mmCIF file of C-alpha atoms in Angstrom:
data_model
loop_
_atom_site.group_PDB
_atom_site.id
_atom_site.type_symbol
_atom_site.label_atom_id
_atom_site.label_comp_id
_atom_site.label_asym_id
_atom_site.label_seq_id
_atom_site.Cartn_x
_atom_site.Cartn_y
_atom_site.Cartn_z
ATOM 1 C CA MET A 1 -11.142 -7.377 5.129
ATOM 2 C CA THR A 2 -7.815 -7.076 7.079
ATOM 3 C CA LEU A 3 -4.108 -6.706 6.306
ATOM 4 C CA THR A 4 -1.148 -6.931 8.671
ATOM 5 C CA TYR A 5 2.163 -5.552 7.673
ATOM 6 C CA ARG A 6 4.381 -7.052 9.886
ATOM 7 C CA VAL A 7 8.125 -5.535 10.400
ATOM 8 C CA GLY A 8 11.239 -7.337 12.266
ATOM 9 C CA GLY A 9 14.220 -5.663 12.860
ATOM 10 C CA ALA A 10 12.072 -2.559 14.127
ATOM 11 C CA GLY A 11 14.832 -1.045 16.370
ATOM 12 C CA GLY A 12 15.781 1.819 13.928
ATOM 13 C CA LEU A 13 12.366 2.285 12.258
ATOM 14 C CA VAL A 14 11.321 5.383 12.224
ATOM 15 C CA LEU A 15 7.415 5.920 12.370
ATOM 16 C CA PRO A 16 5.324 9.247 11.015
ATOM 17 C CA THR A 17 3.818 11.634 13.930
ATOM 18 C CA PRO A 18 0.350 10.232 14.767
ATOM 19 C CA ALA A 19 -2.235 12.586 12.638
ATOM 20 C CA HIS A 20 -6.265 12.694 12.453
ATOM 21 C CA ALA A 21 -7.302 9.662 9.889
ATOM 22 C CA GLU A 22 -7.874 10.900 6.754
ATOM 23 C CA ARG A 23 -6.551 11.487 2.938
ATOM 24 C CA HIS A 24 -3.277 12.778 2.243
ATOM 25 C CA ASP A 25 -0.617 12.731 -0.713
ATOM 26 C CA ASP A 26 3.461 11.882 -0.854
ATOM 27 C CA LEU A 27 2.798 8.811 2.103
ATOM 28 C CA TRP A 28 5.105 6.961 0.777
ATOM 29 C CA LYS A 29 8.205 9.599 0.944
ATOM 30 C CA ALA A 30 8.142 8.062 4.990
ATOM 31 C CA THR A 31 7.789 4.400 6.236
ATOM 32 C CA CYS A 32 4.422 3.654 4.478
ATOM 33 C CA PHE A 33 2.924 -0.122 3.381
ATOM 34 C CA GLU A 34 0.845 -0.258 0.214
ATOM 35 C CA LEU A 35 -1.565 -2.286 -1.763
ATOM 36 C CA PHE A 36 -1.600 -2.582 -5.256
ATOM 37 C CA LEU A 37 -4.641 -3.940 -6.877
ATOM 38 C CA GLY A 38 -5.009 -5.595 -10.410
ATOM 39 C CA ARG A 39 -8.012 -5.328 -13.003
ATOM 40 C CA GLU A 40 -8.458 -7.251 -16.106
ATOM 41 C CA GLY A 41 -6.343 -5.252 -18.674
ATOM 42 C CA THR A 42 -3.881 -2.831 -17.461
ATOM 43 C CA SER A 43 -5.729 -0.635 -14.838
ATOM 44 C CA TYR A 44 -4.928 -0.883 -11.422
ATOM 45 C CA GLN A 45 -5.126 1.225 -8.200
ATOM 46 C CA GLU A 46 -2.686 2.094 -5.156
ATOM 47 C CA PHE A 47 -3.564 2.534 -1.554
ATOM 48 C CA ASN A 48 -0.823 3.765 0.526
ATOM 49 C CA PHE A 49 -0.998 3.147 4.959
ATOM 50 C CA SER A 50 0.677 5.416 6.720
ATOM 51 C CA PRO A 51 1.541 4.244 10.072
ATOM 52 C CA SER A 52 0.302 7.852 11.220
ATOM 53 C CA SER A 53 -3.665 7.041 10.469
ATOM 54 C CA CYS A 54 -3.295 8.668 7.092
ATOM 55 C CA TRP A 55 -4.241 7.042 3.775
ATOM 56 C CA ALA A 56 -4.261 8.130 -0.214
ATOM 57 C CA THR A 57 -5.497 5.594 -2.651
ATOM 58 C CA TYR A 58 -4.933 6.615 -6.359
ATOM 59 C CA GLY A 59 -6.537 5.204 -10.393
ATOM 60 C CA PHE A 60 -4.246 4.010 -12.944
ATOM 61 C CA ALA A 61 -5.778 2.914 -16.244
ATOM 62 C CA ALA A 62 -2.172 1.862 -17.395
ATOM 63 C CA TYR A 63 1.403 1.785 -15.971
ATOM 64 C CA ARG A 64 1.775 5.163 -14.225
ATOM 65 C CA GLU A 65 -0.650 6.185 -16.382
ATOM 66 C CA GLY A 66 -4.001 8.508 -15.936
ATOM 67 C CA GLY A 67 -3.070 8.845 -12.172
ATOM 68 C CA ARG A 68 -5.845 10.387 -10.418
ATOM 69 C CA ASN A 69 -7.081 10.169 -6.728
ATOM 70 C CA ALA A 70 -9.265 7.521 -6.649
ATOM 71 C CA ASP A 71 -12.963 7.638 -4.207
ATOM 72 C CA MET A 72 -13.202 5.114 -1.012
ATOM 73 C CA SER A 73 -16.716 5.361 0.956
ATOM 74 C CA ILE A 74 -15.096 4.092 3.855
ATOM 75 C CA ALA A 75 -12.001 4.772 5.094
ATOM 76 C CA PRO A 76 -9.267 2.038 6.041
ATOM 77 C CA ALA A 77 -8.836 2.275 9.522
ATOM 78 C CA ILE A 78 -4.730 2.241 10.343
ATOM 79 C CA ALA A 79 -3.324 0.914 13.655
ATOM 80 C CA MET A 80 0.494 0.479 14.224
ATOM 81 C CA THR A 81 1.816 -1.138 17.739
ATOM 82 C CA ARG A 82 5.906 -2.117 18.520
ATOM 83 C CA ALA A 83 6.639 -4.781 20.595
ATOM 84 C CA GLY A 84 10.162 -5.054 21.253
ATOM 85 C CA ASP A 85 12.316 -5.295 18.090
ATOM 86 C CA GLU A 86 8.946 -5.808 15.813
ATOM 87 C CA ALA A 87 6.417 -3.364 14.555
ATOM 88 C CA VAL A 88 3.192 -4.551 13.012
ATOM 89 C CA CYS A 89 0.952 -2.248 10.782
ATOM 90 C CA GLU A 90 -3.205 -3.885 10.526
ATOM 91 C CA VAL A 91 -4.825 -2.071 8.151
ATOM 92 C CA ARG A 92 -9.328 -2.317 7.872
ATOM 93 C CA LEU A 93 -10.372 -2.272 4.627
ATOM 94 C CA PRO A 94 -14.071 -2.632 3.229
ATOM 95 C CA ARG A 95 -14.043 -5.938 1.142
ATOM 96 C CA THR A 96 -15.516 -4.380 -1.514
ATOM 97 C CA ILE A 97 -12.146 -3.059 -2.975
ATOM 98 C CA LEU A 98 -11.236 -6.220 -3.994
ATOM 99 C CA GLU A 99 -13.901 -5.918 -6.739
ATOM 100 C CA GLY A 100 -12.947 -6.137 -10.177
ATOM 101 C CA ALA A 101 -9.290 -7.313 -8.917
ATOM 102 C CA VAL A 102 -7.521 -10.594 -10.278
ATOM 103 C CA CYS A 103 -4.244 -9.324 -8.893
ATOM 104 C CA ALA A 104 -2.435 -7.713 -6.221
ATOM 105 C CA GLY A 105 0.925 -6.339 -5.085
ATOM 106 C CA LEU A 106 1.695 -6.111 -1.164
ATOM 107 C CA THR A 107 4.579 -3.462 -0.629
ATOM 108 C CA ALA A 108 6.583 -1.280 1.767
ATOM 109 C CA VAL A 109 8.521 1.488 2.273
ATOM 110 C CA ILE A 110 10.856 1.200 5.298
ATOM 111 C CA GLU A 111 12.297 4.521 7.009
ATOM 112 C CA GLU A 112 14.997 3.574 9.349
ATOM 113 C CA ALA A 113 16.944 6.190 11.271
ATOM 114 C CA GLY A 114 19.670 7.876 9.858
ATOM 115 C CA GLY A 115 17.622 8.583 6.855
ATOM 116 C CA HIS A 116 18.050 5.091 5.172
ATOM 117 C CA LYS A 117 14.606 3.899 2.962
ATOM 118 C CA SER A 118 14.561 0.414 2.252
ATOM 119 C CA TYR A 119 11.620 -1.060 -0.542
ATOM 120 C CA TRP A 120 10.456 -4.544 -0.121
ATOM 121 C CA ALA A 121 7.672 -6.369 -2.397
ATOM 122 C CA LEU A 122 6.220 -9.568 -3.140
ATOM 123 C CA ALA A 123 8.394 -9.850 -5.907
ATOM 124 C CA HIS A 124 10.969 -6.687 -7.500
ATOM 125 C CA GLY A 125 11.356 -6.859 -11.091
ATOM 126 C CA GLU A 126 15.417 -6.161 -12.370
ATOM 127 C CA GLY A 127 16.230 -2.332 -11.920
ATOM 128 C CA ARG A 128 15.804 -0.336 -9.235
ATOM 129 C CA PRO A 129 12.260 -1.216 -7.009
ATOM 130 C CA ASP A 130 8.963 -0.427 -8.986
ATOM 131 C CA PHE A 131 5.931 -1.438 -7.288
ATOM 132 C CA HIS A 132 3.729 0.190 -10.156
ATOM 133 C CA LYS A 133 5.337 -2.739 -12.757
ATOM 134 C CA ARG A 134 2.825 -5.372 -13.331
ATOM 135 C CA SER A 135 5.061 -7.401 -12.480
ATOM 136 C CA CYS A 136 4.863 -6.749 -8.822
ATOM 137 C CA PHE A 137 1.625 -8.050 -8.662
ATOM 138 C CA THR A 138 2.325 -11.690 -7.568
ATOM 139 C CA LEU A 139 -1.081 -12.377 -5.565
ATOM 140 C CA GLN A 140 -3.606 -13.929 -7.504
ATOM 141 C CA LEU A 141 -7.152 -13.252 -6.599
ATOM 142 C CA ALA A 142 -9.894 -15.743 -6.764
ATOM 143 C CA ALA A 143 -12.608 -14.592 -7.934
ATOM 144 C CA ALA A 144 -15.523 -13.714 -5.842
ATOM 145 C CA GLU A 145 -18.229 -16.594 -5.671
ATOM 146 C CA ALA A 146 -21.963 -15.462 -6.184
ATOM 147 C CA PRO A 147 -23.992 -15.690 -2.558
#
């Protein structure tokens, strides 16, 4: 499965320094691309993908409850490119992460020169951006068909 995040008007985009691809916490404090997968009921999983090539994933039993590091059997492959005023982050993941997921939220934290951050999602609820709200998981996923 490949996710492609495109940032237009990216002239002032601040990217983290490239690093060895490994699990790392607090990636959302800088430019970071995210995926939230909602399961039946209230549980969900959060994935963070840094343009540096670092990543993280967390499992939650309910809204911001029971947050714990979640395992990934295969680390995501993250590639960041810039061309002119556009930046593209491509994330390759094993399709198995979708097992049991019924909905998804695609989000991004964008840091610009000068330290300004903006928060992007398919949908935002009222008030301050909060990607963990189920109302942000607007992408409905079809159940996989048996072979």
